[in-house]
Amino acid sequence: MSFSDTELAVVRTAAEREGMASAAWAGRQVMAVAQHVLVPVSRDAGDVLRELVQARVHLREIVAELRAVAAAGPSGAGLPESAAIVVEAALAAVVRVDEATVQVMRERRPRS
């Protein structure tokens, strides 16, 4: 494999972040792509994927907070029905974001 100076700098940075030699890191990535474990996506799809992952994390934090409120509830009585509906809606949103994230990860750039 050969890289431009800019590409090599990116590879070195990524390898250092994971405590690996550049060649080992690049080899692991190449094998992951070859084995369809890691699917390369376009820059735009990568941006969308990052947004989905951030939204997923945020939604899970909201769900955790809602569950904590539910457990505490007034006098341990739990959530009123309207709050329970909100928790279920948040859980459904997490599922939809998870599904969208997986879909973006499965999409591949056309290989030309």
XYZ file of N, CA, C and O in Angstrom:
448
model
N 0.854 -1.173 0.000
C 0.000 0.000 0.000
C 0.896 1.231 0.000
O 1.968 1.225 0.600
N 0.394 2.265 -0.628
C 1.124 3.533 -0.569
C 0.124 4.645 -0.252
O -1.050 4.562 -0.614
N 0.613 5.635 0.463
C -0.226 6.742 0.891
C 0.453 8.048 0.542
O 1.683 8.142 0.528
N -0.366 9.059 0.282
C 0.189 10.411 0.135
C 0.611 10.863 1.533
O 0.283 10.217 2.541
N 1.330 11.968 1.609
C 1.752 12.473 2.919
C 0.557 12.762 3.816
O 0.578 12.454 5.006
N -0.490 13.324 3.238
C -1.691 13.645 4.009
C -2.371 12.378 4.502
O -2.763 12.268 5.664
N -2.507 11.385 3.612
C -3.130 10.120 4.004
C -2.323 9.421 5.091
O -2.882 8.895 6.057
N -1.007 9.436 4.940
C -0.148 8.798 5.937
C -0.276 9.475 7.297
O -0.297 8.804 8.335
N -0.423 10.782 7.297
C -0.614 11.505 8.561
C -1.907 11.070 9.246
O -1.952 10.890 10.469
N -2.963 10.869 8.457
C -4.242 10.412 9.008
C -4.085 9.002 9.578
O -4.547 8.706 10.680
N -3.417 8.126 8.839
C -3.196 6.752 9.300
C -2.377 6.761 10.585
O -2.708 6.060 11.555
N -1.325 7.544 10.621
C -0.481 7.613 11.834
C -1.282 8.105 13.035
O -1.153 7.567 14.136
N -2.096 9.117 12.828
C -2.913 9.658 13.919
C -3.880 8.600 14.447
O -4.011 8.405 15.655
N -4.547 7.902 13.538
C -5.493 6.858 13.941
C -4.771 5.726 14.662
O -5.251 5.215 15.683
N -3.611 5.332 14.155
C -2.843 4.252 14.778
C -2.370 4.657 16.179
O -2.472 3.870 17.125
N -1.884 5.867 16.303
C -1.435 6.355 17.618
C -2.589 6.390 18.604
O -2.419 6.043 19.776
N -3.757 6.802 18.145
C -4.931 6.870 19.001
C -5.254 5.494 19.588
O -5.724 5.378 20.710
N -4.973 4.441 18.835
C -5.258 3.080 19.287
C -4.019 2.351 19.796
O -4.068 1.159 20.074
N -2.907 3.077 19.906
C -1.688 2.482 20.441
C -1.090 1.406 19.553
O -0.556 0.414 20.043
N -1.186 1.593 18.250
C -0.699 0.587 17.305
C 0.319 1.209 16.361
O 0.355 2.431 16.174
N 1.124 0.344 15.747
C 2.009 0.790 14.676
C 1.138 1.109 13.459
O 0.077 0.502 13.266
N 1.581 2.036 12.645
C 0.799 2.447 11.469
C 0.493 1.279 10.544
O -0.641 1.115 10.082
N 1.499 0.447 10.273
C 1.290 -0.688 9.361
C 0.293 -1.691 9.945
O -0.555 -2.222 9.226
N 0.378 -1.929 11.256
C -0.551 -2.866 11.898
C -1.970 -2.324 11.843
O -2.925 -3.052 11.550
N -2.124 -1.036 12.112
C -3.454 -0.422 12.082
C -4.037 -0.491 10.673
O -5.188 -0.886 10.479
N -3.227 -0.118 9.669
C -3.700 -0.138 8.283
C -4.058 -1.563 7.865
O -5.090 -1.792 7.220
N -3.240 -2.528 8.250
C -3.520 -3.923 7.918
C -4.831 -4.400 8.525
O -5.620 -5.096 7.875
N -5.067 -4.012 9.774
C -6.319 -4.408 10.433
C -7.523 -3.815 9.710
O -8.528 -4.496 9.497
N -7.411 -2.561 9.282
C -8.519 -1.914 8.574
C -8.761 -2.563 7.218
O -9.910 -2.799 6.832
N -7.696 -2.868 6.507
C -7.825 -3.507 5.197
C -8.502 -4.861 5.346
O -9.405 -5.222 4.569
N -8.102 -5.648 6.330
C -8.719 -6.957 6.546
C -10.186 -6.812 6.946
O -11.031 -7.602 6.503
N -10.499 -5.831 7.740
C -11.893 -5.621 8.146
C -12.764 -5.298 6.936
O -13.887 -5.799 6.818
N -12.261 -4.486 6.034
C -13.011 -4.164 4.817
C -13.123 -5.408 3.935
O -14.207 -5.725 3.422
N -12.031 -6.143 3.789
C -12.038 -7.336 2.945
C -13.012 -8.391 3.465
O -13.637 -9.112 2.686
N -13.169 -8.458 4.787
C -14.053 -9.450 5.390
C -15.463 -8.903 5.620
O -16.279 -9.551 6.256
N -15.721 -7.710 5.110
C -17.023 -7.055 5.241
C -17.409 -6.797 6.697
O -18.575 -6.738 7.032
N -16.409 -6.672 7.564
C -16.657 -6.305 8.953
C -16.762 -4.788 9.039
O -17.556 -4.246 9.791
N -15.970 -4.119 8.244
C -15.966 -2.659 8.168
C -16.292 -2.298 6.733
O -15.624 -2.744 5.810
N -17.348 -1.502 6.562
C -17.771 -1.130 5.220
C -17.435 0.336 4.999
O -17.919 1.197 5.728
N -16.590 0.628 4.019
C -16.261 2.027 3.768
C -17.491 2.784 3.273
O -18.281 2.250 2.509
N -17.658 3.995 3.756
C -18.780 4.817 3.330
C -18.243 6.155 2.847
O -17.125 6.545 3.165
N -19.056 6.852 2.088
C -18.651 8.165 1.597
C -18.536 9.131 2.774
O -19.040 8.876 3.865
N -17.907 10.252 2.548
C -17.747 11.258 3.595
C -19.120 11.722 4.098
O -19.344 11.842 5.285
N -20.063 11.936 3.155
C -21.411 12.359 3.549
C -22.088 11.300 4.412
O -22.702 11.607 5.422
N -21.976 10.044 3.998
C -22.576 8.968 4.782
C -21.895 8.867 6.144
O -22.549 8.592 7.148
N -20.604 9.104 6.185
C -19.889 9.097 7.459
C -20.404 10.183 8.388
O -20.581 9.954 9.596
N -20.673 11.361 7.832
C -21.231 12.455 8.631
C -22.607 12.074 9.170
O -22.916 12.314 10.336
N -23.415 11.472 8.314
C -24.750 11.038 8.732
C -24.638 9.981 9.817
O -25.352 10.016 10.820
N -23.723 9.053 9.643
C -23.533 7.989 10.621
C -23.108 8.566 11.973
O -23.630 8.167 13.017
N -22.192 9.521 11.957
C -21.775 10.162 13.217
C -22.962 10.846 13.897
O -23.130 10.764 15.112
N -23.798 11.525 13.112
C -24.991 12.169 13.670
C -25.926 11.134 14.295
O -26.463 11.341 15.376
N -26.118 10.018 13.593
C -26.992 8.970 14.116
C -26.438 8.381 15.411
O -27.185 8.143 16.360
N -25.140 8.170 15.454
C -24.535 7.615 16.666
C -24.692 8.603 17.820
O -25.043 8.218 18.942
N -24.466 9.882 17.573
C -24.639 10.889 18.624
C -26.093 10.953 19.076
O -26.375 11.039 20.276
N -27.028 10.893 18.130
C -28.451 10.917 18.486
C -28.809 9.689 19.310
O -29.555 9.778 20.292
N -28.260 8.549 18.947
C -28.520 7.299 19.668
C -28.030 7.407 21.110
O -28.735 7.037 22.042
N -26.828 7.915 21.290
C -26.280 8.079 22.639
C -27.161 9.024 23.450
O -27.503 8.739 24.608
N -27.552 10.129 22.845
C -28.388 11.111 23.535
C -29.739 10.501 23.916
O -30.222 10.681 25.043
N -30.347 9.778 23.002
C -31.638 9.151 23.299
C -31.510 8.134 24.426
O -32.366 8.056 25.305
N -30.441 7.363 24.421
C -30.254 6.381 25.497
C -30.064 7.079 26.845
O -30.523 6.578 27.872
N -29.390 8.216 26.853
C -29.236 8.982 28.100
C -30.599 9.468 28.596
O -30.897 9.403 29.792
N -31.421 9.945 27.679
C -32.768 10.404 28.037
C -33.586 9.256 28.610
O -34.263 9.401 29.634
N -33.516 8.096 27.960
C -34.261 6.939 28.445
C -33.792 6.554 29.850
O -34.617 6.268 30.729
N -32.481 6.568 30.079
C -31.962 6.228 31.408
C -32.483 7.206 32.460
O -32.873 6.798 33.569
N -32.495 8.494 32.115
C -33.010 9.499 33.046
C -34.503 9.287 33.308
O -34.960 9.383 34.452
N -35.256 9.008 32.263
C -36.691 8.767 32.430
C -36.952 7.540 33.298
O -37.848 7.535 34.147
N -36.155 6.500 33.106
C -36.317 5.301 33.931
C -35.994 5.597 35.394
O -36.650 5.064 36.299
N -34.986 6.437 35.625
C -34.645 6.804 37.002
C -35.794 7.571 37.646
O -36.145 7.335 38.808
N -36.390 8.470 36.894
C -37.547 9.220 37.396
C -38.698 8.259 37.670
O -39.383 8.364 38.690
N -38.882 7.304 36.776
C -39.969 6.339 36.939
C -39.774 5.523 38.207
O -40.727 5.259 38.944
N -38.542 5.114 38.465
C -38.273 4.295 39.640
C -38.497 5.094 40.922
O -39.008 4.564 41.912
N -38.122 6.375 40.894
C -38.281 7.215 42.083
C -39.750 7.559 42.290
O -40.266 7.456 43.398
N -40.408 7.951 41.207
C -41.839 8.295 41.241
C -42.342 8.830 42.572
O -41.687 8.695 43.581
N -43.500 9.430 42.584
C -44.054 9.914 43.849
C -44.399 8.729 44.750
O -45.147 7.852 44.378
N -43.786 8.709 45.907
C -44.017 7.655 46.903
C -43.771 6.261 46.338
O -44.435 5.300 46.713
N -42.841 6.152 45.381
C -42.524 4.851 44.816
C -43.633 4.278 43.957
O -43.612 3.107 43.618
N -44.613 5.097 43.609
C -45.763 4.612 42.842
C -45.442 4.462 41.362
O -46.259 3.968 40.613
N -44.264 4.891 40.951
C -43.907 4.788 39.534
C -44.409 5.980 38.743
O -44.798 7.003 39.311
N -44.399 5.846 37.444
C -44.777 6.942 36.555
C -46.274 6.993 36.326
O -46.930 5.964 36.250
N -46.774 8.211 36.149
C -48.150 8.304 35.674
C -48.204 7.784 34.233
O -47.194 7.704 33.550
N -49.387 7.442 33.779
C -49.531 6.854 32.451
C -48.958 7.744 31.358
O -48.311 7.259 30.428
N -49.125 9.061 31.450
C -48.616 9.954 30.408
C -47.090 9.905 30.337
O -46.519 9.922 29.247
N -46.420 9.798 31.481
C -44.961 9.712 31.474
C -44.510 8.362 30.931
O -43.495 8.266 30.235
N -45.249 7.316 31.241
C -44.915 5.992 30.718
C -44.991 5.993 29.196
O -44.166 5.358 28.521
N -45.949 6.724 28.649
C -46.076 6.838 27.188
C -44.840 7.527 26.614
O -44.315 7.123 25.573
N -44.348 8.547 27.322
C -43.147 9.263 26.868
C -41.936 8.324 26.883
O -41.130 8.315 25.948
N -41.814 7.515 27.933
C -40.701 6.561 28.005
C -40.775 5.589 26.833
O -39.769 5.318 26.173
N -41.945 5.065 26.553
C -42.101 4.132 25.436
C -41.779 4.801 24.099
O -41.172 4.186 23.223
N -42.173 6.063 23.948
C -41.860 6.790 22.712
C -40.347 6.974 22.570
O -39.796 6.829 21.471
N -39.673 7.270 23.677
C -38.214 7.427 23.641
C -37.547 6.108 23.279
O -36.601 6.070 22.480
N -38.034 5.012 23.852
C -37.482 3.692 23.519
C -37.696 3.364 22.049
O -36.798 2.828 21.377
N -38.853 3.699 21.521
C -39.131 3.460 20.103
C -38.196 4.307 19.229
O -37.722 3.847 18.182
N -37.907 5.534 19.673
C -36.991 6.398 18.922
C -35.587 5.796 18.902
O -34.895 5.839 17.877
N -35.161 5.222 20.010
C -33.850 4.571 20.059
C -33.801 3.428 19.051
O -32.828 3.280 18.307
N -34.848 2.630 19.001
C -34.896 1.509 18.057
C -34.812 2.020 16.619
O -34.066 1.476 15.795
N -35.558 3.083 16.294
C -35.531 3.628 14.930
C -34.148 4.169 14.576
O -33.654 3.961 13.464
N -33.503 4.857 15.520
C -32.162 5.388 15.263
C -31.167 4.240 15.103
O -30.297 4.280 14.234
N -31.300 3.190 15.918
C -30.442 2.013 15.761
C -30.594 1.413 14.368
O -29.607 1.090 13.708
N -31.828 1.254 13.925
C -32.085 0.677 12.601
C -31.514 1.557 11.494
O -30.919 1.058 10.533
N -31.665 2.863 11.630
C -31.127 3.781 10.624
C -29.601 3.723 10.608
O -28.981 3.759 9.539
N -29.000 3.611 11.776
C -27.540 3.527 11.863
C -27.038 2.278 11.153
O -26.088 2.334 10.369
N -27.674 1.156 11.411
C -27.282 -0.097 10.759
C -27.458 0.023 9.245
O -26.597 -0.422 8.472
N -28.535 0.636 8.802
C -28.776 0.793 7.363
C -27.676 1.618 6.709
O -27.164 1.258 5.649
N -27.280 2.718 7.328
C -26.214 3.549 6.764
C -24.908 2.763 6.735
O -24.146 2.831 5.778
N -24.653 1.982 7.780
C -23.420 1.200 7.825
C -23.389 0.143 6.724
O -22.320 -0.215 6.241
N -24.548 -0.361 6.318
C -24.608 -1.393 5.281
C -24.444 -0.835 3.881
O -24.043 -1.541 2.962
N -24.772 0.426 3.696
C -24.689 1.020 2.371
C -23.228 1.188 1.987
O -22.407 1.588 2.774
N -22.957 0.889 0.742
C -21.588 1.000 0.252
C -21.531 2.003 -0.884
O -22.478 2.179 -1.626
N -20.375 2.590 -1.006
C -20.148 3.453 -2.159
C -20.075 2.589 -3.409
O -19.579 1.473 -3.363
N -20.555 3.123 -4.519
C -20.364 2.371 -5.756
C -18.875 2.202 -6.019
O -18.098 3.132 -5.845
N -18.465 1.035 -6.392
C -17.047 0.774 -6.664
C -16.836 0.918 -8.162
O -17.263 0.094 -8.941
N -16.157 2.014 -8.530
C -15.941 2.241 -9.966
C -14.482 2.228 -10.297
O -13.636 2.251 -9.492
